[in-house]
Coordinates of N, CA and C and ligand atoms in Angstrom, one line a residue:
M231 N -14.3 -5.5 14.2 CA -13.9 -5.9 15.5 C -14.0 -4.6 16.4
T232 N -14.7 -4.7 17.5 CA -14.9 -3.6 18.4 C -13.6 -3.4 19.2
S233 N -13.5 -2.1 19.7 CA -12.3 -1.9 20.6 C -12.4 -2.7 21.8
T234 N -13.6 -2.9 22.3 CA -13.8 -3.7 23.5 C -13.2 -5.1 23.3
L235 N -13.6 -5.7 22.1 CA -13.1 -7.0 21.8 C -11.6 -7.1 21.7
I236 N -11.0 -6.1 21.0 CA -9.6 -6.0 20.9 C -8.9 -6.0 22.3
H237 N -9.5 -5.1 23.2 CA -8.8 -4.9 24.5 C -8.9 -6.2 25.3
R238 N -9.9 -7.1 25.0 CA -10.0 -8.3 25.8 C -9.0 -9.3 25.3
I239 N -8.5 -9.2 24.1 CA -7.5 -10.1 23.6 C -6.1 -9.7 24.0
P240 N -5.4 -10.5 24.9 CA -4.0 -10.1 25.2 C -3.2 -10.0 23.9
A241 N -2.3 -9.0 23.9 CA -1.5 -8.8 22.7 C -0.8 -10.1 22.2
I242 N -0.3 -10.9 23.1 CA 0.4 -12.1 22.7 C -0.6 -13.1 22.0
A243 N -1.8 -13.2 22.6 CA -2.8 -14.1 22.0 C -3.2 -13.6 20.6
L244 N -3.3 -12.3 20.4 CA -3.6 -11.7 19.1 C -2.5 -12.0 18.1
S245 N -1.3 -11.9 18.6 CA -0.2 -12.2 17.6 C -0.1 -13.7 17.3
L246 N -0.5 -14.5 18.2 CA -0.5 -15.9 17.9 C -1.6 -16.3 16.9
V247 N -2.8 -15.6 17.1 CA -3.9 -15.9 16.2 C -3.5 -15.4 14.8
L248 N -2.9 -14.2 14.7 CA -2.4 -13.7 13.4 C -1.3 -14.5 12.8
A249 N -0.4 -15.0 13.7 CA 0.7 -15.8 13.2 C 0.3 -17.1 12.6
A250 N -0.9 -17.6 13.1 CA -1.4 -18.9 12.7 C -1.8 -18.8 11.2
C251 N -2.1 -17.6 10.7 CA -2.4 -17.5 9.3 C -1.2 -17.6 8.4
A252 N 0.0 -17.4 9.0 CA 1.2 -17.3 8.2 C 1.8 -18.7 8.0
S253 N 2.2 -19.0 6.8 CA 2.9 -20.2 6.6 C 4.3 -20.2 7.2
N254 N 4.8 -19.0 7.4 CA 6.2 -18.9 7.9 C 6.3 -17.5 8.5
G255 N 6.2 -17.4 9.8 CA 6.2 -16.1 10.5 C 7.5 -15.4 10.4
P256 N 7.5 -14.1 10.9 CA 8.7 -13.3 10.8 C 9.8 -13.9 11.8
R257 N 11.0 -13.8 11.5 CA 12.0 -14.3 12.4 C 13.3 -13.4 12.1
A258 N 13.8 -12.9 13.2 CA 15.0 -12.0 13.0 C 16.2 -12.8 12.5
S259 N 16.8 -12.3 11.5 CA 18.1 -12.9 11.0 C 18.8 -11.8 10.2
D260 N 20.1 -12.0 10.1 CA 20.8 -10.9 9.4 C 20.3 -10.8 7.9
D261 N 20.1 -12.0 7.3 CA 19.6 -12.0 5.9 C 18.3 -11.3 5.8
A262 N 17.3 -11.7 6.7 CA 16.0 -11.1 6.6 C 16.1 -9.7 6.9
A263 N 16.9 -9.3 7.9 CA 17.0 -7.8 8.3 C 17.5 -7.0 7.1
A264 N 18.3 -7.6 6.2 CA 18.8 -6.9 5.1 C 17.7 -6.6 4.1
T265 N 16.6 -7.3 4.1 CA 15.5 -7.0 3.2 C 14.5 -5.9 3.8
T266 N 14.8 -5.5 5.0 CA 13.8 -4.7 5.7 C 14.3 -3.2 5.6
I267 N 13.3 -2.3 5.4 CA 13.6 -0.9 5.4 C 13.4 -0.4 6.9
A268 N 14.4 0.1 7.5 CA 14.2 0.6 8.9 C 13.2 1.7 8.9
P269 N 12.5 1.8 10.1 CA 11.3 2.8 10.1 C 11.6 4.2 9.7
K270 N 12.7 4.8 10.1 CA 13.0 6.2 9.8 C 13.5 6.3 8.4
M271 N 13.8 5.2 7.7 CA 14.4 5.2 6.4 C 13.3 4.9 5.3
A272 N 12.1 4.6 5.7 CA 11.2 4.1 4.7 C 10.9 5.1 3.6
L273 N 10.6 6.3 3.9 CA 10.3 7.3 2.8 C 11.6 7.6 2.0
Q274 N 12.7 7.7 2.7 CA 14.0 8.0 2.0 C 14.3 6.9 1.1
E275 N 14.2 5.6 1.5 CA 14.5 4.5 0.7 C 13.5 4.3 -0.5
L276 N 12.2 4.6 -0.2 CA 11.3 4.5 -1.3 C 11.6 5.6 -2.4
K277 N 12.0 6.8 -1.9 CA 12.4 7.8 -2.9 C 13.6 7.4 -3.6
A278 N 14.6 6.8 -2.9 CA 15.8 6.4 -3.5 C 15.6 5.3 -4.5
G279 N 14.7 4.4 -4.2 CA 14.4 3.3 -5.1 C 13.7 3.7 -6.3
N280 N 12.8 4.7 -6.2 CA 12.1 5.3 -7.4 C 13.1 6.0 -8.2
A281 N 14.1 6.7 -7.6 CA 15.2 7.4 -8.4 C 16.0 6.3 -9.2
R282 N 16.3 5.2 -8.6 CA 17.0 4.1 -9.3 C 16.2 3.6 -10.5
F283 N 14.9 3.5 -10.2 CA 14.0 3.0 -11.3 C 13.9 4.0 -12.4
L284 N 13.9 5.3 -12.1 CA 13.8 6.4 -13.1 C 15.1 6.4 -13.9
S285 N 16.3 6.2 -13.2 CA 17.5 6.3 -14.0 C 17.9 5.1 -14.7
G286 N 17.2 3.9 -14.4 CA 17.6 2.7 -15.0 C 18.7 2.0 -14.3
D287 N 19.3 2.6 -13.3 CA 20.4 2.1 -12.5 C 19.8 1.3 -11.3
V288 N 19.1 0.2 -11.6 CA 18.4 -0.5 -10.5 C 19.4 -1.6 -9.9
R289 N 19.0 -2.0 -8.7 CA 19.8 -3.0 -8.0 C 19.8 -4.3 -8.8
M290 N 21.0 -5.0 -8.7 CA 21.0 -6.4 -9.2 C 20.4 -7.3 -8.1
H291 N 19.5 -8.2 -8.5 CA 18.9 -9.1 -7.5 C 19.3 -10.5 -7.8
D292 N 19.6 -11.2 -6.7 CA 19.8 -12.6 -6.8 C 18.4 -13.2 -6.3
W293 N 17.5 -13.3 -7.3 CA 16.1 -13.6 -6.9 C 16.0 -15.0 -6.2
R294 N 16.9 -15.9 -6.7 CA 16.8 -17.3 -6.1 C 17.2 -17.2 -4.6
H295 N 18.2 -16.4 -4.3 CA 18.7 -16.3 -2.9 C 17.6 -15.6 -2.1
E296 N 17.1 -14.5 -2.6 CA 16.0 -13.7 -1.9 C 14.8 -14.6 -1.6
R297 N 14.5 -15.5 -2.6 CA 13.3 -16.3 -2.5 C 13.5 -17.4 -1.5
T298 N 14.7 -18.1 -1.6 CA 14.9 -19.3 -0.9 C 15.5 -19.1 0.5
V299 N 16.5 -18.3 0.6 CA 17.2 -18.1 1.8 C 16.7 -17.0 2.7
K300 N 16.6 -15.8 2.1 CA 16.2 -14.7 2.8 C 14.8 -14.7 3.3
T301 N 13.9 -15.2 2.5 CA 12.4 -15.1 2.9 C 11.8 -16.5 3.0
G302 N 12.1 -17.4 2.1 CA 11.5 -18.7 2.1 C 11.8 -19.5 3.4
T303 N 13.1 -19.4 3.8 CA 13.5 -20.1 5.0 C 13.3 -19.3 6.2
D304 N 13.7 -18.1 6.2 CA 13.7 -17.2 7.4 C 12.3 -16.5 7.6
G305 N 11.5 -16.6 6.7 CA 10.2 -15.9 6.8 C 10.3 -14.5 6.3
Q306 N 9.1 -13.9 6.2 CA 9.0 -12.5 5.6 C 9.0 -11.5 6.7
T307 N 9.7 -10.4 6.4 CA 9.6 -9.2 7.3 C 9.4 -7.9 6.5
P308 N 8.3 -7.9 5.8 CA 8.1 -6.6 5.0 C 7.9 -5.4 5.9
S309 N 8.4 -4.3 5.5 CA 8.3 -3.1 6.4 C 7.4 -2.1 5.8
V310 N 7.1 -2.1 4.5 CA 6.2 -1.1 3.9 C 5.0 -1.8 3.2
G311 N 3.8 -1.4 3.6 CA 2.6 -1.8 2.9 C 2.3 -0.8 1.7
V312 N 1.8 -1.3 0.6 CA 1.4 -0.5 -0.5 C 0.0 -0.8 -0.9
L313 N -0.9 0.2 -1.0 CA -2.2 0.0 -1.6 C -2.2 0.7 -2.9
T314 N -2.2 0.0 -4.0 CA -2.2 0.6 -5.3 C -3.1 0.0 -6.3
C315 N -3.1 0.5 -7.5 CA -4.1 0.1 -8.5 C -3.6 -1.2 -9.1
A316 N -4.6 -1.9 -9.7 CA -4.3 -3.2 -10.5 C -3.7 -2.9 -11.8
D317 N -3.7 -1.6 -12.2 CA -3.1 -1.2 -13.5 C -1.8 -1.8 -13.7
S318 N -1.6 -2.4 -14.9 CA -0.4 -3.1 -15.2 C 0.9 -2.2 -15.3
R319 N 0.7 -0.9 -15.2 CA 1.8 0.0 -15.3 C 2.3 0.4 -13.9
T320 N 1.7 -0.1 -12.8 CA 2.0 0.3 -11.5 C 2.6 -0.8 -10.5
P321 N 3.5 -1.6 -11.0 CA 4.0 -2.6 -10.1 C 5.0 -2.0 -9.0
P322 N 4.6 -2.0 -7.8 CA 5.3 -1.3 -6.8 C 6.7 -1.8 -6.6
E323 N 6.9 -3.1 -6.7 CA 8.3 -3.6 -6.4 C 9.3 -3.1 -7.5
M324 N 8.8 -2.9 -8.7 CA 9.7 -2.3 -9.7 C 9.8 -0.8 -9.6
I325 N 8.7 -0.1 -9.3 CA 8.7 1.3 -9.2 C 9.6 1.8 -8.1
F326 N 9.7 1.0 -7.0 CA 10.5 1.3 -5.8 C 11.8 0.5 -5.8
D327 N 12.1 -0.2 -6.9 CA 13.3 -1.0 -7.0 C 13.5 -1.9 -5.7
Q328 N 12.6 -2.7 -5.3 CA 12.7 -3.5 -4.1 C 12.6 -5.0 -4.6
G329 N 13.2 -5.8 -3.7 CA 13.3 -7.3 -4.0 C 12.2 -8.0 -3.3
V330 N 12.4 -9.3 -3.2 CA 11.4 -10.2 -2.6 C 11.4 -9.9 -1.1
G331 N 10.2 -9.8 -0.5 CA 10.1 -9.8 1.0 C 10.1 -8.4 1.6
T332 N 10.1 -7.3 0.8 CA 10.2 -6.0 1.4 C 8.8 -5.3 1.4
L333 N 8.1 -5.4 0.3 CA 6.8 -4.7 0.3 C 5.6 -5.7 0.5
F334 N 4.6 -5.2 1.2 CA 3.4 -5.9 1.5 C 2.3 -5.2 0.7
V335 N 1.8 -5.9 -0.4 CA 1.1 -5.1 -1.4 C -0.4 -5.6 -1.5
V336 N -1.3 -4.6 -1.6 CA -2.6 -4.9 -2.0 C -2.9 -4.1 -3.3
R337 N -3.4 -4.8 -4.3 CA -3.7 -4.1 -5.6 C -5.1 -4.3 -6.0
I338 N -5.8 -3.2 -6.3 CA -7.2 -3.3 -6.7 C -7.5 -2.1 -7.6
A339 N -8.3 -2.3 -8.6 CA -8.6 -1.2 -9.5 C -9.1 0.0 -8.7
G340 N -8.4 1.2 -8.9 CA -8.8 2.4 -8.2 C -8.2 2.5 -6.8
N341 N -7.3 1.6 -6.4 CA -6.6 1.6 -5.1 C -7.5 2.1 -4.0
F342 N -8.7 1.5 -3.9 CA -9.6 1.9 -2.8 C -9.5 0.8 -1.6
Q343 N -9.8 1.3 -0.4 CA -9.7 0.4 0.7 C -11.1 -0.2 0.9
N344 N -11.1 -1.4 1.4 CA -12.3 -2.1 1.8 C -11.9 -3.0 3.0
D345 N -12.8 -3.8 3.4 CA -12.6 -4.6 4.6 C -11.4 -5.6 4.4
V346 N -11.3 -6.1 3.2 CA -10.2 -7.1 2.9 C -8.9 -6.4 2.9
A347 N -8.8 -5.2 2.3 CA -7.6 -4.4 2.3 C -7.2 -4.1 3.8
V348 N -8.2 -3.6 4.5 CA -7.9 -3.2 5.9 C -7.4 -4.4 6.7
G349 N -8.1 -5.5 6.6 CA -7.6 -6.7 7.3 C -6.2 -7.2 6.9
T350 N -6.0 -7.0 5.6 CA -4.6 -7.4 5.1 C -3.5 -6.5 5.8
F351 N -3.8 -5.2 5.8 CA -2.8 -4.3 6.4 C -2.7 -4.5 7.9
E352 N -3.9 -4.8 8.5 CA -3.8 -5.1 10.0 C -2.9 -6.3 10.3
Y353 N -3.0 -7.3 9.4 CA -2.1 -8.4 9.6 C -0.7 -8.0 9.4
G354 N -0.4 -7.2 8.3 CA 0.9 -6.8 8.1 C 1.5 -6.0 9.2
V355 N 0.7 -5.1 9.8 CA 1.2 -4.3 10.9 C 1.3 -5.1 12.2
A356 N 0.3 -5.9 12.5 CA 0.3 -6.6 13.8 C 1.2 -7.8 13.8
A357 N 1.4 -8.4 12.7 CA 2.2 -9.7 12.7 C 3.5 -9.7 12.0
L358 N 3.6 -8.8 11.0 CA 4.8 -8.9 10.1 C 5.8 -7.7 10.3
G359 N 5.3 -6.6 11.0 CA 6.3 -5.5 11.2 C 6.2 -4.4 10.2
V360 N 5.1 -4.4 9.5 CA 4.9 -3.2 8.6 C 4.7 -1.9 9.4
H361 N 5.5 -0.9 9.1 CA 5.5 0.3 9.9 C 5.1 1.5 9.0
T362 N 5.0 1.3 7.7 CA 4.6 2.4 6.8 C 3.6 1.8 5.7
I363 N 2.6 2.5 5.5 CA 1.6 2.2 4.4 C 1.6 3.3 3.4
V364 N 1.8 3.0 2.2 CA 1.7 4.0 1.1 C 0.5 3.7 0.3
V365 N -0.4 4.7 0.2 CA -1.6 4.6 -0.7 C -1.2 5.3 -1.9
M366 N -1.0 4.6 -3.0 CA -0.5 5.2 -4.2 C -1.4 5.1 -5.4
G367 N -1.9 6.2 -5.8 CA -2.7 6.3 -7.0 C -1.8 6.5 -8.2
H368 N -2.4 6.8 -9.4 CA -1.5 7.0 -10.5 C -2.3 7.8 -11.6
T369 N -1.5 8.4 -12.4 CA -2.1 9.2 -13.5 C -2.8 8.3 -14.5
K370 N -3.7 8.8 -15.2 CA -4.4 8.1 -16.3 C -5.1 6.8 -15.7
C371 N -5.6 6.9 -14.5 CA -6.3 5.8 -13.9 C -7.7 5.6 -14.5
G372 N -7.9 4.4 -15.1 CA -9.1 4.1 -15.7 C -10.3 4.0 -14.8
A373 N -10.0 3.5 -13.6 CA -11.1 3.4 -12.6 C -11.6 4.7 -12.1
V374 N -10.6 5.6 -11.8 CA -11.0 7.0 -11.4 C -11.6 7.7 -12.5
G375 N -11.0 7.6 -13.7 CA -11.6 8.3 -14.9 C -13.1 7.9 -15.1
A376 N -13.3 6.6 -15.0 CA -14.7 6.1 -15.2 C -15.7 6.6 -14.1
T377 N -15.1 6.8 -12.9 CA -16.0 7.4 -11.8 C -16.3 8.8 -12.1
V378 N -15.3 9.6 -12.5 CA -15.5 11.0 -12.9 C -16.5 11.1 -14.0
A379 N -16.3 10.3 -15.0 CA -17.2 10.3 -16.2 C -18.6 9.9 -15.9
G380 N -18.8 9.2 -14.8 CA -20.2 8.7 -14.5 C -20.7 7.7 -15.4
K381 N -19.8 6.9 -16.0 CA -20.2 5.9 -17.0 C -21.0 4.7 -16.3
D382 N -21.9 4.2 -17.1 CA -22.6 2.9 -16.7 C -21.7 1.8 -17.1
L383 N -21.2 1.0 -16.1 CA -20.3 -0.1 -16.4 C -21.0 -1.4 -16.2
P384 N -20.7 -2.4 -17.0 CA -21.3 -3.7 -16.9 C -20.7 -4.6 -15.7
G385 N -21.3 -5.7 -15.5 CA -20.8 -6.7 -14.5 C -20.7 -6.1 -13.1
K386 N -19.5 -6.4 -12.5 CA -19.3 -6.0 -11.1 C -18.5 -4.7 -11.1
M387 N -18.2 -4.1 -12.3 CA -17.4 -2.9 -12.3 C -17.9 -1.7 -11.5
P388 N -19.3 -1.6 -11.4 CA -19.8 -0.5 -10.6 C -19.3 -0.5 -9.2
A389 N -18.8 -1.7 -8.7 CA -18.3 -1.8 -7.4 C -17.1 -0.8 -7.1
F390 N -16.2 -0.7 -8.1 CA -15.1 0.2 -7.8 C -15.5 1.7 -8.0
V391 N -16.5 1.9 -8.9 CA -17.0 3.3 -9.0 C -17.7 3.7 -7.7
A392 N -18.4 2.8 -7.1 CA -19.1 3.1 -5.8 C -18.1 3.4 -4.7
A393 N -17.0 2.7 -4.8 CA -15.9 2.8 -3.7 C -15.2 4.1 -3.9
I394 N -15.1 4.6 -5.1 CA -14.3 5.9 -5.4 C -15.1 7.1 -5.3
K395 N -16.4 7.0 -5.6 CA -17.4 8.1 -5.7 C -17.3 9.0 -4.4
P396 N -17.4 8.5 -3.2 CA -17.4 9.4 -2.1 C -16.1 10.2 -1.9
A397 N -15.0 9.6 -2.5 CA -13.7 10.3 -2.3 C -13.7 11.6 -3.2
I398 N -14.5 11.7 -4.2 CA -14.4 12.8 -5.1 C -15.6 13.7 -5.1
A399 N -16.5 13.3 -4.2 CA -17.8 14.0 -4.2 C -17.7 15.5 -4.0
E400 N -16.8 16.0 -3.2 CA -16.7 17.4 -2.8 C -15.8 18.2 -3.8
L401 N -15.2 17.6 -4.8 CA -14.4 18.3 -5.7 C -15.1 19.3 -6.6
P402 N -14.5 20.5 -6.8 CA -15.2 21.4 -7.7 C -15.4 20.9 -9.1
K403 N -16.5 21.2 -9.8 CA -16.8 20.7 -11.1 C -16.4 21.8 -12.2
G404 N -16.0 21.3 -13.3 CA -15.7 22.2 -14.4 C -17.0 22.6 -15.2
A405 N -16.8 23.2 -16.3 CA -17.9 23.6 -17.2 C -18.7 22.4 -17.7
D406 N -18.1 21.3 -17.8 CA -18.8 20.1 -18.2 C -19.5 19.4 -17.1
G407 N -19.4 20.0 -15.9 CA -20.1 19.4 -14.8 C -19.3 18.2 -14.1
K408 N -18.1 18.1 -14.5 CA -17.3 17.0 -14.0 C -16.0 17.5 -13.3
A409 N -15.5 16.8 -12.4 CA -14.2 17.2 -11.7 C -13.1 16.8 -12.7
S410 N -11.9 17.4 -12.4 CA -10.7 17.0 -13.2 C -10.3 15.6 -12.7
V411 N -9.8 14.8 -13.7 CA -9.4 13.4 -13.3 C -8.2 13.4 -12.5
S412 N -7.3 14.3 -12.7 CA -6.0 14.4 -11.9 C -6.4 14.8 -10.5
D413 N -7.3 15.8 -10.3 CA -7.7 16.2 -9.0 C -8.4 15.0 -8.3
A414 N -9.2 14.2 -9.1 CA -9.9 13.1 -8.5 C -8.9 12.0 -8.1
E415 N -7.8 11.8 -8.8 CA -6.8 10.8 -8.5 C -6.2 11.1 -7.1
I416 N -5.9 12.4 -6.9 CA -5.3 12.9 -5.7 C -6.3 12.8 -4.5
A417 N -7.5 13.2 -4.8 CA -8.5 13.2 -3.7 C -8.8 11.8 -3.3
N418 N -8.8 10.9 -4.3 CA -9.1 9.5 -4.0 C -8.0 8.9 -3.1
V419 N -6.8 9.2 -3.4 CA -5.7 8.7 -2.5 C -5.8 9.2 -1.1
R420 N -6.0 10.5 -1.0 CA -6.1 11.0 0.4 C -7.3 10.4 1.1
W421 N -8.5 10.3 0.5 CA -9.7 9.8 1.1 C -9.5 8.4 1.5
Q422 N -9.0 7.6 0.6 CA -8.8 6.1 0.9 C -7.8 5.9 2.0
A423 N -6.8 6.7 2.1 CA -5.8 6.6 3.2 C -6.5 6.9 4.5
G424 N -7.3 8.0 4.5 CA -8.0 8.3 5.7 C -8.9 7.2 6.2
Q425 N -9.7 6.7 5.2 CA -10.7 5.7 5.5 C -10.0 4.4 6.0
L426 N -8.8 4.1 5.4 CA -8.1 2.9 5.8 C -7.8 2.9 7.3
V427 N -7.3 4.0 7.8 CA -7.0 4.1 9.2 C -8.3 4.2 10.0
Q428 N -9.2 5.0 9.6 CA -10.4 5.2 10.4 C -11.2 4.0 10.5
N429 N -11.2 3.1 9.5 CA -12.0 1.8 9.6 C -11.3 0.7 10.4
S430 N -10.2 1.0 11.0 CA -9.4 0.0 11.7 C -8.9 0.4 13.0
E431 N -9.4 -0.2 14.1 CA -8.9 0.1 15.4 C -7.4 -0.3 15.5
I432 N -7.0 -1.3 14.9 CA -5.6 -1.8 15.0 C -4.7 -0.7 14.3
L433 N -5.1 -0.3 13.1 CA -4.2 0.7 12.4 C -4.3 2.1 13.0
S434 N -5.5 2.4 13.5 CA -5.6 3.7 14.2 C -4.7 3.8 15.5
K435 N -4.7 2.7 16.2 CA -3.9 2.6 17.4 C -2.4 2.7 17.1
A436 N -2.0 1.9 16.1 CA -0.6 1.9 15.7 C -0.2 3.3 15.2
K437 N -1.1 4.0 14.5 CA -0.7 5.3 14.1 C -0.6 6.3 15.3
A438 N -1.6 6.2 16.2 CA -1.6 7.1 17.3 C -0.4 6.8 18.2
D439 N 0.1 5.6 18.3 CA 1.2 5.2 19.1 C 2.6 5.5 18.4
G440 N 2.5 6.1 17.2 CA 3.7 6.4 16.4 C 4.4 5.2 15.8
K441 N 3.6 4.1 15.7 CA 4.2 2.9 15.1 C 3.9 2.7 13.6
L442 N 3.1 3.6 13.1 CA 2.6 3.4 11.7 C 2.6 4.8 11.1
D443 N 3.2 4.9 9.9 CA 3.1 6.1 9.1 C 2.2 5.7 7.9
V444 N 1.3 6.6 7.5 CA 0.5 6.4 6.3 C 0.8 7.5 5.3
L445 N 1.3 7.2 4.2 CA 1.8 8.2 3.2 C 0.8 8.1 1.9
C446 N 0.7 9.2 1.3 CA -0.1 9.3 0.0 C 0.9 9.6 -1.1
A447 N 0.6 9.0 -2.3 CA 1.5 9.2 -3.4 C 0.8 9.1 -4.7
I448 N 1.3 9.7 -5.7 CA 0.7 9.6 -7.1 C 1.9 9.1 -8.0
Y449 N 1.7 8.1 -8.7 CA 2.7 7.6 -9.7 C 2.3 8.1 -11.1
D450 N 3.3 8.6 -11.8 CA 3.1 9.1 -13.1 C 3.5 8.0 -14.1
V451 N 2.5 7.5 -14.8 CA 2.7 6.4 -15.7 C 3.5 6.7 -16.9
E452 N 3.7 8.0 -17.2 CA 4.5 8.4 -18.3 C 6.0 8.6 -18.0
T453 N 6.2 9.3 -16.8 CA 7.6 9.5 -16.4 C 8.2 8.5 -15.5
G454 N 7.4 7.7 -14.8 CA 7.9 6.8 -13.9 C 8.1 7.3 -12.5
A455 N 7.9 8.6 -12.3 CA 8.2 9.3 -11.0 C 7.0 9.1 -10.0
V456 N 7.4 8.9 -8.8 CA 6.4 8.9 -7.7 C 6.4 10.3 -7.0
R457 N 5.3 10.9 -6.8 CA 5.2 12.1 -6.1 C 4.5 11.9 -4.8
F458 N 5.2 12.1 -3.7 CA 4.6 11.9 -2.4 C 3.9 13.2 -2.0
L459 N 2.6 13.0 -1.6 CA 1.8 14.2 -1.3 C 2.0 14.6 0.2
D460 N 1.8 15.9 0.5 CA 1.9 16.4 1.9 C 0.7 15.9 2.6
Ligands
ZN587 ZN1 -5.8 2.8 -11.9

């Protein structure tokens, strides 16, 4: 979508178009608000949630209440978007100890951005109130490891290698001619986060207006700790 086109669409019309995609749009209510991380609290609450996950002292959830009353009836008001890997060890709701209706998540091998991911977060920001997006890679990532190794992969798997490759192209190479996988995991997160915003006029504008924070993080699959990058 060009900026000219966006500017031609009144904000309210855009929100109506976007709201039409939702089975149940956001609606303010005390219950729904309770599931929302306030803008200034996002990073602090994510860190606190990960600390609870690490300690094992996680919140008790009434899943049925969260599903039916808080979000099923009143609609969703997620405040934090997460782009992370499909890896079975990286479930963001558990890692950040969050319940139903708080995180707006895109998962794909190698946590790379593409048009579908961008469009998904545009919807989250424009229609649902997402004010923070975390691009979270992880240690021992098979998709990043395969890209570093330059393996020939069958089927459609070369698609994620192609998406990660430009993110690590500038990394220094070791004696084996390859970059370190941990450096590549960090470089991939930073590059994908940059591209996510750069490829979207809606996200770029929200960021420029101070309505969107984009954070980068690496999850350690052995310790369970999330490290937010500067
Ligand atoms: Zn991975």
